[in-house]
Amino acid sequence: MDLEPEEVEKIAHLARIAVAADELDALNTELSGILGLVERMAELDTSDIVPMAHPLDMPQRLRPDLVTEENHREAYQAVAPAVENGLYLVPRVIE
């Protein structure tokens, strides 16, 4: 897929990338190559491929589900202007 220089400038602007005029040709070549690869990948039949969360077929290691922090709610709410039943009370902003 070939891009026009104006399209490359627009993409660079949207990506908030400053591109000098002498770099436009190189960037155009790289972007065109990437978009060409995406077009080729879109043509592949993936109907028999099972979606995966990770490219490696490995289980995710999880840490033990243990409480590591103490409950400091009383100390935190002691300095709050208004608390009721363990909840912070705030002024109504929508009527």
PDB file of N, CA and C in Angstrom:
ATOM      1  N   MET A   1       0.853  -1.175   0.000  1.00  0.00           N
ATOM      2  CA  MET A   1       0.000   0.000   0.000  1.00  0.00           C
ATOM      3  C   MET A   1       0.892   1.229   0.000  1.00  0.00           C
ATOM      4  N   ASP A   2       0.735   2.056  -0.984  1.00  0.00           N
ATOM      5  CA  ASP A   2       1.525   3.276  -1.081  1.00  0.00           C
ATOM      6  C   ASP A   2       0.763   4.448  -0.488  1.00  0.00           C
ATOM      7  N   LEU A   3       1.454   5.214   0.307  1.00  0.00           N
ATOM      8  CA  LEU A   3       0.864   6.392   0.940  1.00  0.00           C
ATOM      9  C   LEU A   3       1.368   7.649   0.252  1.00  0.00           C
ATOM     10  N   GLU A   4       0.552   8.638   0.221  1.00  0.00           N
ATOM     11  CA  GLU A   4       0.949   9.951  -0.289  1.00  0.00           C
ATOM     12  C   GLU A   4       1.685  10.696   0.829  1.00  0.00           C
ATOM     13  N   PRO A   5       2.577  11.617   0.477  1.00  0.00           N
ATOM     14  CA  PRO A   5       3.296  12.377   1.518  1.00  0.00           C
ATOM     15  C   PRO A   5       2.357  13.120   2.466  1.00  0.00           C
ATOM     16  N   GLU A   6       1.215  13.597   1.943  1.00  0.00           N
ATOM     17  CA  GLU A   6       0.257  14.293   2.809  1.00  0.00           C
ATOM     18  C   GLU A   6      -0.329  13.332   3.847  1.00  0.00           C
ATOM     19  N   GLU A   7      -0.546  12.088   3.451  1.00  0.00           N
ATOM     20  CA  GLU A   7      -1.077  11.103   4.392  1.00  0.00           C
ATOM     21  C   GLU A   7      -0.058  10.784   5.480  1.00  0.00           C
ATOM     22  N   VAL A   8       1.202  10.695   5.099  1.00  0.00           N
ATOM     23  CA  VAL A   8       2.254  10.448   6.087  1.00  0.00           C
ATOM     24  C   VAL A   8       2.342  11.615   7.069  1.00  0.00           C
ATOM     25  N   GLU A   9       2.246  12.828   6.553  1.00  0.00           N
ATOM     26  CA  GLU A   9       2.270  14.000   7.436  1.00  0.00           C
ATOM     27  C   GLU A   9       1.085  14.000   8.384  1.00  0.00           C
ATOM     28  N   LYS A  10      -0.083  13.609   7.882  1.00  0.00           N
ATOM     29  CA  LYS A  10      -1.276  13.566   8.727  1.00  0.00           C
ATOM     30  C   LYS A  10      -1.139  12.498   9.809  1.00  0.00           C
ATOM     31  N   ILE A  11      -0.612  11.327   9.442  1.00  0.00           N
ATOM     32  CA  ILE A  11      -0.404  10.252  10.425  1.00  0.00           C
ATOM     33  C   ILE A  11       0.593  10.711  11.484  1.00  0.00           C
ATOM     34  N   ALA A  12       1.666  11.360  11.057  1.00  0.00           N
ATOM     35  CA  ALA A  12       2.661  11.862  12.018  1.00  0.00           C
ATOM     36  C   ALA A  12       2.038  12.897  12.944  1.00  0.00           C
ATOM     37  N   HIS A  13       1.188  13.752  12.408  1.00  0.00           N
ATOM     38  CA  HIS A  13       0.521  14.753  13.237  1.00  0.00           C
ATOM     39  C   HIS A  13      -0.399  14.078  14.255  1.00  0.00           C
ATOM     40  N   LEU A  14      -1.167  13.096  13.812  1.00  0.00           N
ATOM     41  CA  LEU A  14      -2.071  12.395  14.731  1.00  0.00           C
ATOM     42  C   LEU A  14      -1.303  11.659  15.823  1.00  0.00           C
ATOM     43  N   ALA A  15      -0.120  11.150  15.471  1.00  0.00           N
ATOM     44  CA  ALA A  15       0.710  10.443  16.446  1.00  0.00           C
ATOM     45  C   ALA A  15       1.558  11.402  17.278  1.00  0.00           C
ATOM     46  N   ARG A  16       1.430  12.693  16.982  1.00  0.00           N
ATOM     47  CA  ARG A  16       2.201  13.734  17.674  1.00  0.00           C
ATOM     48  C   ARG A  16       3.704  13.473  17.557  1.00  0.00           C
ATOM     49  N   ILE A  17       4.124  13.143  16.307  1.00  0.00           N
ATOM     50  CA  ILE A  17       5.531  12.898  16.017  1.00  0.00           C
ATOM     51  C   ILE A  17       6.007  14.003  15.080  1.00  0.00           C
ATOM     52  N   ALA A  18       7.078  14.660  15.444  1.00  0.00           N
ATOM     53  CA  ALA A  18       7.660  15.681  14.576  1.00  0.00           C
ATOM     54  C   ALA A  18       8.515  14.986  13.528  1.00  0.00           C
ATOM     55  N   VAL A  19       8.176  15.183  12.259  1.00  0.00           N
ATOM     56  CA  VAL A  19       8.906  14.552  11.166  1.00  0.00           C
ATOM     57  C   VAL A  19       9.435  15.654  10.253  1.00  0.00           C
ATOM     58  N   ALA A  20      10.739  15.636  10.038  1.00  0.00           N
ATOM     59  CA  ALA A  20      11.359  16.606   9.137  1.00  0.00           C
ATOM     60  C   ALA A  20      11.024  16.229   7.699  1.00  0.00           C
ATOM     61  N   ALA A  21      11.082  17.204   6.805  1.00  0.00           N
ATOM     62  CA  ALA A  21      10.730  16.985   5.404  1.00  0.00           C
ATOM     63  C   ALA A  21      11.631  15.941   4.755  1.00  0.00           C
ATOM     64  N   ASP A  22      12.906  15.886   5.152  1.00  0.00           N
ATOM     65  CA  ASP A  22      13.815  14.915   4.540  1.00  0.00           C
ATOM     66  C   ASP A  22      13.605  13.496   5.072  1.00  0.00           C
ATOM     67  N   GLU A  23      12.826  13.343   6.136  1.00  0.00           N
ATOM     68  CA  GLU A  23      12.542  12.020   6.689  1.00  0.00           C
ATOM     69  C   GLU A  23      11.241  11.427   6.153  1.00  0.00           C
ATOM     70  N   LEU A  24      10.467  12.210   5.416  1.00  0.00           N
ATOM     71  CA  LEU A  24       9.158  11.753   4.952  1.00  0.00           C
ATOM     72  C   LEU A  24       9.251  10.532   4.038  1.00  0.00           C
ATOM     73  N   ASP A  25      10.235  10.506   3.139  1.00  0.00           N
ATOM     74  CA  ASP A  25      10.349   9.376   2.215  1.00  0.00           C
ATOM     75  C   ASP A  25      10.647   8.081   2.960  1.00  0.00           C
ATOM     76  N   ALA A  26      11.568   8.128   3.905  1.00  0.00           N
ATOM     77  CA  ALA A  26      11.909   6.925   4.679  1.00  0.00           C
ATOM     78  C   ALA A  26      10.716   6.471   5.509  1.00  0.00           C
ATOM     79  N   LEU A  27      10.029   7.413   6.126  1.00  0.00           N
ATOM     80  CA  LEU A  27       8.857   7.068   6.936  1.00  0.00           C
ATOM     81  C   LEU A  27       7.745   6.514   6.058  1.00  0.00           C
ATOM     82  N   ASN A  28       7.578   7.068   4.869  1.00  0.00           N
ATOM     83  CA  ASN A  28       6.575   6.585   3.929  1.00  0.00           C
ATOM     84  C   ASN A  28       6.862   5.132   3.562  1.00  0.00           C
ATOM     85  N   THR A  29       8.119   4.807   3.306  1.00  0.00           N
ATOM     86  CA  THR A  29       8.500   3.436   2.956  1.00  0.00           C
ATOM     87  C   THR A  29       8.194   2.479   4.111  1.00  0.00           C
ATOM     88  N   GLU A  30       8.552   2.875   5.336  1.00  0.00           N
ATOM     89  CA  GLU A  30       8.313   2.020   6.500  1.00  0.00           C
ATOM     90  C   GLU A  30       6.821   1.818   6.748  1.00  0.00           C
ATOM     91  N   LEU A  31       6.062   2.898   6.714  1.00  0.00           N
ATOM     92  CA  LEU A  31       4.617   2.781   6.944  1.00  0.00           C
ATOM     93  C   LEU A  31       3.945   1.955   5.854  1.00  0.00           C
ATOM     94  N   SER A  32       4.354   2.137   4.614  1.00  0.00           N
ATOM     95  CA  SER A  32       3.778   1.361   3.513  1.00  0.00           C
ATOM     96  C   SER A  32       4.076  -0.119   3.694  1.00  0.00           C
ATOM     97  N   GLY A  33       5.275  -0.446   4.155  1.00  0.00           N
ATOM     98  CA  GLY A  33       5.624  -1.841   4.412  1.00  0.00           C
ATOM     99  C   GLY A  33       4.779  -2.446   5.515  1.00  0.00           C
ATOM    100  N   ILE A  34       4.574  -1.676   6.578  1.00  0.00           N
ATOM    101  CA  ILE A  34       3.753  -2.163   7.696  1.00  0.00           C
ATOM    102  C   ILE A  34       2.314  -2.380   7.245  1.00  0.00           C
ATOM    103  N   LEU A  35       1.765  -1.416   6.524  1.00  0.00           N
ATOM    104  CA  LEU A  35       0.385  -1.550   6.053  1.00  0.00           C
ATOM    105  C   LEU A  35       0.252  -2.681   5.043  1.00  0.00           C
ATOM    106  N   GLY A  36       1.278  -2.910   4.222  1.00  0.00           N
ATOM    107  CA  GLY A  36       1.261  -4.041   3.303  1.00  0.00           C
ATOM    108  C   GLY A  36       1.244  -5.365   4.047  1.00  0.00           C
ATOM    109  N   LEU A  37       2.014  -5.456   5.124  1.00  0.00           N
ATOM    110  CA  LEU A  37       2.019  -6.669   5.939  1.00  0.00           C
ATOM    111  C   LEU A  37       0.650  -6.903   6.570  1.00  0.00           C
ATOM    112  N   VAL A  38       0.025  -5.844   7.057  1.00  0.00           N
ATOM    113  CA  VAL A  38      -1.313  -5.966   7.645  1.00  0.00           C
ATOM    114  C   VAL A  38      -2.314  -6.430   6.594  1.00  0.00           C
ATOM    115  N   GLU A  39      -2.209  -5.923   5.381  1.00  0.00           N
ATOM    116  CA  GLU A  39      -3.104  -6.364   4.305  1.00  0.00           C
ATOM    117  C   GLU A  39      -2.912  -7.853   4.005  1.00  0.00           C
ATOM    118  N   ARG A  40      -1.650  -8.285   3.967  1.00  0.00           N
ATOM    119  CA  ARG A  40      -1.381  -9.709   3.723  1.00  0.00           C
ATOM    120  C   ARG A  40      -1.925 -10.568   4.853  1.00  0.00           C
ATOM    121  N   MET A  41      -1.794 -10.107   6.090  1.00  0.00           N
ATOM    122  CA  MET A  41      -2.297 -10.872   7.232  1.00  0.00           C
ATOM    123  C   MET A  41      -3.822 -10.940   7.207  1.00  0.00           C
ATOM    124  N   ALA A  42      -4.483  -9.880   6.727  1.00  0.00           N
ATOM    125  CA  ALA A  42      -5.946  -9.857   6.675  1.00  0.00           C
ATOM    126  C   ALA A  42      -6.477 -10.873   5.667  1.00  0.00           C
ATOM    127  N   GLU A  43      -5.666 -11.253   4.696  1.00  0.00           N
ATOM    128  CA  GLU A  43      -6.092 -12.219   3.689  1.00  0.00           C
ATOM    129  C   GLU A  43      -6.041 -13.659   4.189  1.00  0.00           C
ATOM    130  N   LEU A  44      -5.360 -13.917   5.288  1.00  0.00           N
ATOM    131  CA  LEU A  44      -5.212 -15.276   5.800  1.00  0.00           C
ATOM    132  C   LEU A  44      -6.519 -15.790   6.382  1.00  0.00           C
ATOM    133  N   ASP A  45      -6.765 -17.091   6.229  1.00  0.00           N
ATOM    134  CA  ASP A  45      -7.942 -17.733   6.808  1.00  0.00           C
ATOM    135  C   ASP A  45      -7.604 -18.147   8.240  1.00  0.00           C
ATOM    136  N   THR A  46      -8.227 -17.511   9.196  1.00  0.00           N
ATOM    137  CA  THR A  46      -7.966 -17.805  10.607  1.00  0.00           C
ATOM    138  C   THR A  46      -9.178 -18.432  11.295  1.00  0.00           C
ATOM    139  N   SER A  47     -10.093 -18.994  10.500  1.00  0.00           N
ATOM    140  CA  SER A  47     -11.322 -19.538  11.088  1.00  0.00           C
ATOM    141  C   SER A  47     -11.061 -20.761  11.959  1.00  0.00           C
ATOM    142  N   ASP A  48      -9.991 -21.515  11.708  1.00  0.00           N
ATOM    143  CA  ASP A  48      -9.698 -22.715  12.498  1.00  0.00           C
ATOM    144  C   ASP A  48      -8.717 -22.461  13.635  1.00  0.00           C
ATOM    145  N   ILE A  49      -8.346 -21.214  13.856  1.00  0.00           N
ATOM    146  CA  ILE A  49      -7.357 -20.892  14.885  1.00  0.00           C
ATOM    147  C   ILE A  49      -8.070 -20.423  16.143  1.00  0.00           C
ATOM    148  N   VAL A  50      -7.712 -21.035  17.250  1.00  0.00           N
ATOM    149  CA  VAL A  50      -8.322 -20.703  18.535  1.00  0.00           C
ATOM    150  C   VAL A  50      -7.652 -19.442  19.086  1.00  0.00           C
ATOM    151  N   PRO A  51      -8.428 -18.437  19.492  1.00  0.00           N
ATOM    152  CA  PRO A  51      -7.826 -17.225  20.072  1.00  0.00           C
ATOM    153  C   PRO A  51      -7.053 -17.565  21.341  1.00  0.00           C
ATOM    154  N   MET A  52      -5.945 -16.886  21.521  1.00  0.00           N
ATOM    155  CA  MET A  52      -5.088 -17.129  22.684  1.00  0.00           C
ATOM    156  C   MET A  52      -4.856 -15.826  23.426  1.00  0.00           C
ATOM    157  N   ALA A  53      -4.687 -15.916  24.721  1.00  0.00           N
ATOM    158  CA  ALA A  53      -4.371 -14.737  25.520  1.00  0.00           C
ATOM    159  C   ALA A  53      -2.883 -14.439  25.482  1.00  0.00           C
ATOM    160  N   HIS A  54      -2.088 -15.442  25.138  1.00  0.00           N
ATOM    161  CA  HIS A  54      -0.641 -15.304  25.127  1.00  0.00           C
ATOM    162  C   HIS A  54      -0.086 -16.208  24.042  1.00  0.00           C
ATOM    163  N   PRO A  55       0.966 -15.817  23.335  1.00  0.00           N
ATOM    164  CA  PRO A  55       1.480 -16.662  22.258  1.00  0.00           C
ATOM    165  C   PRO A  55       2.116 -17.962  22.735  1.00  0.00           C
ATOM    166  N   LEU A  56       2.508 -18.034  23.987  1.00  0.00           N
ATOM    167  CA  LEU A  56       3.079 -19.262  24.517  1.00  0.00           C
ATOM    168  C   LEU A  56       1.997 -20.040  25.252  1.00  0.00           C
ATOM    169  N   ASP A  57       1.965 -21.331  25.054  1.00  0.00           N
ATOM    170  CA  ASP A  57       0.954 -22.169  25.694  1.00  0.00           C
ATOM    171  C   ASP A  57       1.427 -22.529  27.101  1.00  0.00           C
ATOM    172  N   MET A  58       1.319 -21.557  28.002  1.00  0.00           N
ATOM    173  CA  MET A  58       1.765 -21.745  29.375  1.00  0.00           C
ATOM    174  C   MET A  58       0.723 -21.170  30.324  1.00  0.00           C
ATOM    175  N   PRO A  59       0.543 -21.795  31.468  1.00  0.00           N
ATOM    176  CA  PRO A  59      -0.361 -21.181  32.445  1.00  0.00           C
ATOM    177  C   PRO A  59       0.296 -19.954  33.065  1.00  0.00           C
ATOM    178  N   GLN A  60      -0.545 -19.025  33.473  1.00  0.00           N
ATOM    179  CA  GLN A  60      -0.030 -17.822  34.101  1.00  0.00           C
ATOM    180  C   GLN A  60       0.271 -18.107  35.562  1.00  0.00           C
ATOM    181  N   ARG A  61       1.473 -17.723  35.984  1.00  0.00           N
ATOM    182  CA  ARG A  61       1.828 -17.897  37.387  1.00  0.00           C
ATOM    183  C   ARG A  61       1.161 -16.807  38.199  1.00  0.00           C
ATOM    184  N   LEU A  62       0.434 -17.188  39.208  1.00  0.00           N
ATOM    185  CA  LEU A  62      -0.257 -16.216  40.045  1.00  0.00           C
ATOM    186  C   LEU A  62       0.339 -16.239  41.438  1.00  0.00           C
ATOM    187  N   ARG A  63       0.376 -15.100  42.047  1.00  0.00           N
ATOM    188  CA  ARG A  63       0.864 -15.041  43.416  1.00  0.00           C
ATOM    189  C   ARG A  63      -0.221 -15.558  44.343  1.00  0.00           C
ATOM    190  N   PRO A  64       0.144 -16.000  45.521  1.00  0.00           N
ATOM    191  CA  PRO A  64      -0.879 -16.442  46.477  1.00  0.00           C
ATOM    192  C   PRO A  64      -1.789 -15.276  46.863  1.00  0.00           C
ATOM    193  N   ASP A  65      -3.052 -15.566  47.032  1.00  0.00           N
ATOM    194  CA  ASP A  65      -4.026 -14.534  47.383  1.00  0.00           C
ATOM    195  C   ASP A  65      -4.026 -14.355  48.897  1.00  0.00           C
ATOM    196  N   LEU A  66      -3.069 -13.576  49.385  1.00  0.00           N
ATOM    197  CA  LEU A  66      -2.921 -13.345  50.816  1.00  0.00           C
ATOM    198  C   LEU A  66      -3.069 -11.863  51.110  1.00  0.00           C
ATOM    199  N   VAL A  67      -3.631 -11.551  52.259  1.00  0.00           N
ATOM    200  CA  VAL A  67      -3.742 -10.164  52.691  1.00  0.00           C
ATOM    201  C   VAL A  67      -2.368  -9.701  53.147  1.00  0.00           C
ATOM    202  N   THR A  68      -1.876  -8.625  52.549  1.00  0.00           N
ATOM    203  CA  THR A  68      -0.546  -8.125  52.904  1.00  0.00           C
ATOM    204  C   THR A  68      -0.609  -6.760  53.578  1.00  0.00           C
ATOM    205  N   GLU A  69      -1.757  -6.107  53.541  1.00  0.00           N
ATOM    206  CA  GLU A  69      -1.903  -4.797  54.150  1.00  0.00           C
ATOM    207  C   GLU A  69      -2.871  -4.894  55.325  1.00  0.00           C
ATOM    208  N   GLU A  70      -2.590  -4.128  56.341  1.00  0.00           N
ATOM    209  CA  GLU A  70      -3.503  -4.066  57.483  1.00  0.00           C
ATOM    210  C   GLU A  70      -4.646  -3.112  57.159  1.00  0.00           C
ATOM    211  N   ASN A  71      -5.767  -3.279  57.838  1.00  0.00           N
ATOM    212  CA  ASN A  71      -6.922  -2.413  57.651  1.00  0.00           C
ATOM    213  C   ASN A  71      -6.703  -1.119  58.438  1.00  0.00           C
ATOM    214  N   HIS A  72      -6.569  -0.013  57.719  1.00  0.00           N
ATOM    215  CA  HIS A  72      -6.345   1.296  58.346  1.00  0.00           C
ATOM    216  C   HIS A  72      -7.558   2.207  58.166  1.00  0.00           C
ATOM    217  N   ARG A  73      -8.733   1.643  57.941  1.00  0.00           N
ATOM    218  CA  ARG A  73      -9.906   2.462  57.649  1.00  0.00           C
ATOM    219  C   ARG A  73     -10.206   3.441  58.778  1.00  0.00           C
ATOM    220  N   GLU A  74     -10.135   2.986  60.006  1.00  0.00           N
ATOM    221  CA  GLU A  74     -10.446   3.860  61.151  1.00  0.00           C
ATOM    222  C   GLU A  74      -9.507   5.073  61.180  1.00  0.00           C
ATOM    223  N   ALA A  75      -8.233   4.850  60.946  1.00  0.00           N
ATOM    224  CA  ALA A  75      -7.270   5.953  60.973  1.00  0.00           C
ATOM    225  C   ALA A  75      -7.513   6.914  59.809  1.00  0.00           C
ATOM    226  N   TYR A  76      -7.807   6.370  58.618  1.00  0.00           N
ATOM    227  CA  TYR A  76      -8.053   7.225  57.454  1.00  0.00           C
ATOM    228  C   TYR A  76      -9.332   8.039  57.631  1.00  0.00           C
ATOM    229  N   GLN A  77     -10.362   7.431  58.189  1.00  0.00           N
ATOM    230  CA  GLN A  77     -11.631   8.128  58.318  1.00  0.00           C
ATOM    231  C   GLN A  77     -11.691   9.027  59.542  1.00  0.00           C
ATOM    232  N   ALA A  78     -10.735   8.910  60.426  1.00  0.00           N
ATOM    233  CA  ALA A  78     -10.716   9.769  61.612  1.00  0.00           C
ATOM    234  C   ALA A  78     -10.513  11.236  61.226  1.00  0.00           C
ATOM    235  N   VAL A  79      -9.865  11.504  60.123  1.00  0.00           N
ATOM    236  CA  VAL A  79      -9.609  12.878  59.708  1.00  0.00           C
ATOM    237  C   VAL A  79     -10.612  13.370  58.668  1.00  0.00           C
ATOM    238  N   ALA A  80     -11.550  12.527  58.272  1.00  0.00           N
ATOM    239  CA  ALA A  80     -12.544  12.921  57.271  1.00  0.00           C
ATOM    240  C   ALA A  80     -13.593  13.818  57.921  1.00  0.00           C
ATOM    241  N   PRO A  81     -14.124  14.800  57.182  1.00  0.00           N
ATOM    242  CA  PRO A  81     -15.120  15.697  57.766  1.00  0.00           C
ATOM    243  C   PRO A  81     -16.441  15.012  58.089  1.00  0.00           C
ATOM    244  N   ALA A  82     -16.857  14.027  57.305  1.00  0.00           N
ATOM    245  CA  ALA A  82     -18.130  13.352  57.569  1.00  0.00           C
ATOM    246  C   ALA A  82     -18.045  11.891  57.134  1.00  0.00           C
ATOM    247  N   VAL A  83     -18.352  10.990  58.086  1.00  0.00           N
ATOM    248  CA  VAL A  83     -18.311   9.554  57.822  1.00  0.00           C
ATOM    249  C   VAL A  83     -19.546   8.935  58.454  1.00  0.00           C
ATOM    250  N   GLU A  84     -20.126   7.958  57.766  1.00  0.00           N
ATOM    251  CA  GLU A  84     -21.267   7.244  58.326  1.00  0.00           C
ATOM    252  C   GLU A  84     -21.212   5.787  57.879  1.00  0.00           C
ATOM    253  N   ASN A  85     -21.255   4.874  58.829  1.00  0.00           N
ATOM    254  CA  ASN A  85     -21.219   3.432  58.556  1.00  0.00           C
ATOM    255  C   ASN A  85     -20.014   3.035  57.698  1.00  0.00           C
ATOM    256  N   GLY A  86     -18.862   3.653  57.956  1.00  0.00           N
ATOM    257  CA  GLY A  86     -17.655   3.315  57.213  1.00  0.00           C
ATOM    258  C   GLY A  86     -17.563   3.937  55.838  1.00  0.00           C
ATOM    259  N   LEU A  87     -18.475   4.830  55.472  1.00  0.00           N
ATOM    260  CA  LEU A  87     -18.462   5.479  54.165  1.00  0.00           C
ATOM    261  C   LEU A  87     -18.227   6.976  54.328  1.00  0.00           C
ATOM    262  N   TYR A  88     -17.525   7.564  53.363  1.00  0.00           N
ATOM    263  CA  TYR A  88     -17.311   9.000  53.370  1.00  0.00           C
ATOM    264  C   TYR A  88     -18.573   9.684  52.859  1.00  0.00           C
ATOM    265  N   LEU A  89     -19.020  10.713  53.552  1.00  0.00           N
ATOM    266  CA  LEU A  89     -20.177  11.492  53.127  1.00  0.00           C
ATOM    267  C   LEU A  89     -19.681  12.742  52.420  1.00  0.00           C
ATOM    268  N   VAL A  90     -20.252  13.008  51.254  1.00  0.00           N
ATOM    269  CA  VAL A  90     -19.859  14.168  50.460  1.00  0.00           C
ATOM    270  C   VAL A  90     -21.089  15.002  50.167  1.00  0.00           C
ATOM    271  N   PRO A  91     -20.935  16.289  49.882  1.00  0.00           N
ATOM    272  CA  PRO A  91     -22.090  17.122  49.563  1.00  0.00           C
ATOM    273  C   PRO A  91     -22.726  16.682  48.238  1.00  0.00           C
ATOM    274  N   ARG A  92     -24.039  16.858  48.158  1.00  0.00           N
ATOM    275  CA  ARG A  92     -24.761  16.548  46.939  1.00  0.00           C
ATOM    276  C   ARG A  92     -24.362  17.553  45.861  1.00  0.00           C
ATOM    277  N   VAL A  93     -24.030  17.066  44.662  1.00  0.00           N
ATOM    278  CA  VAL A  93     -23.649  17.965  43.584  1.00  0.00           C
ATOM    279  C   VAL A  93     -24.660  17.961  42.450  1.00  0.00           C
ATOM    280  N   ILE A  94     -25.545  16.977  42.417  1.00  0.00           N
ATOM    281  CA  ILE A  94     -26.586  16.902  41.390  1.00  0.00           C
ATOM    282  C   ILE A  94     -27.925  16.857  42.096  1.00  0.00           C
ATOM    283  N   GLU A  95     -28.842  17.728  41.671  1.00  0.00           N
ATOM    284  CA  GLU A  95     -30.154  17.744  42.299  1.00  0.00           C
ATOM    285  C   GLU A  95     -31.184  17.113  41.417  1.00  0.00           C
TER     286      GLU A  95
END
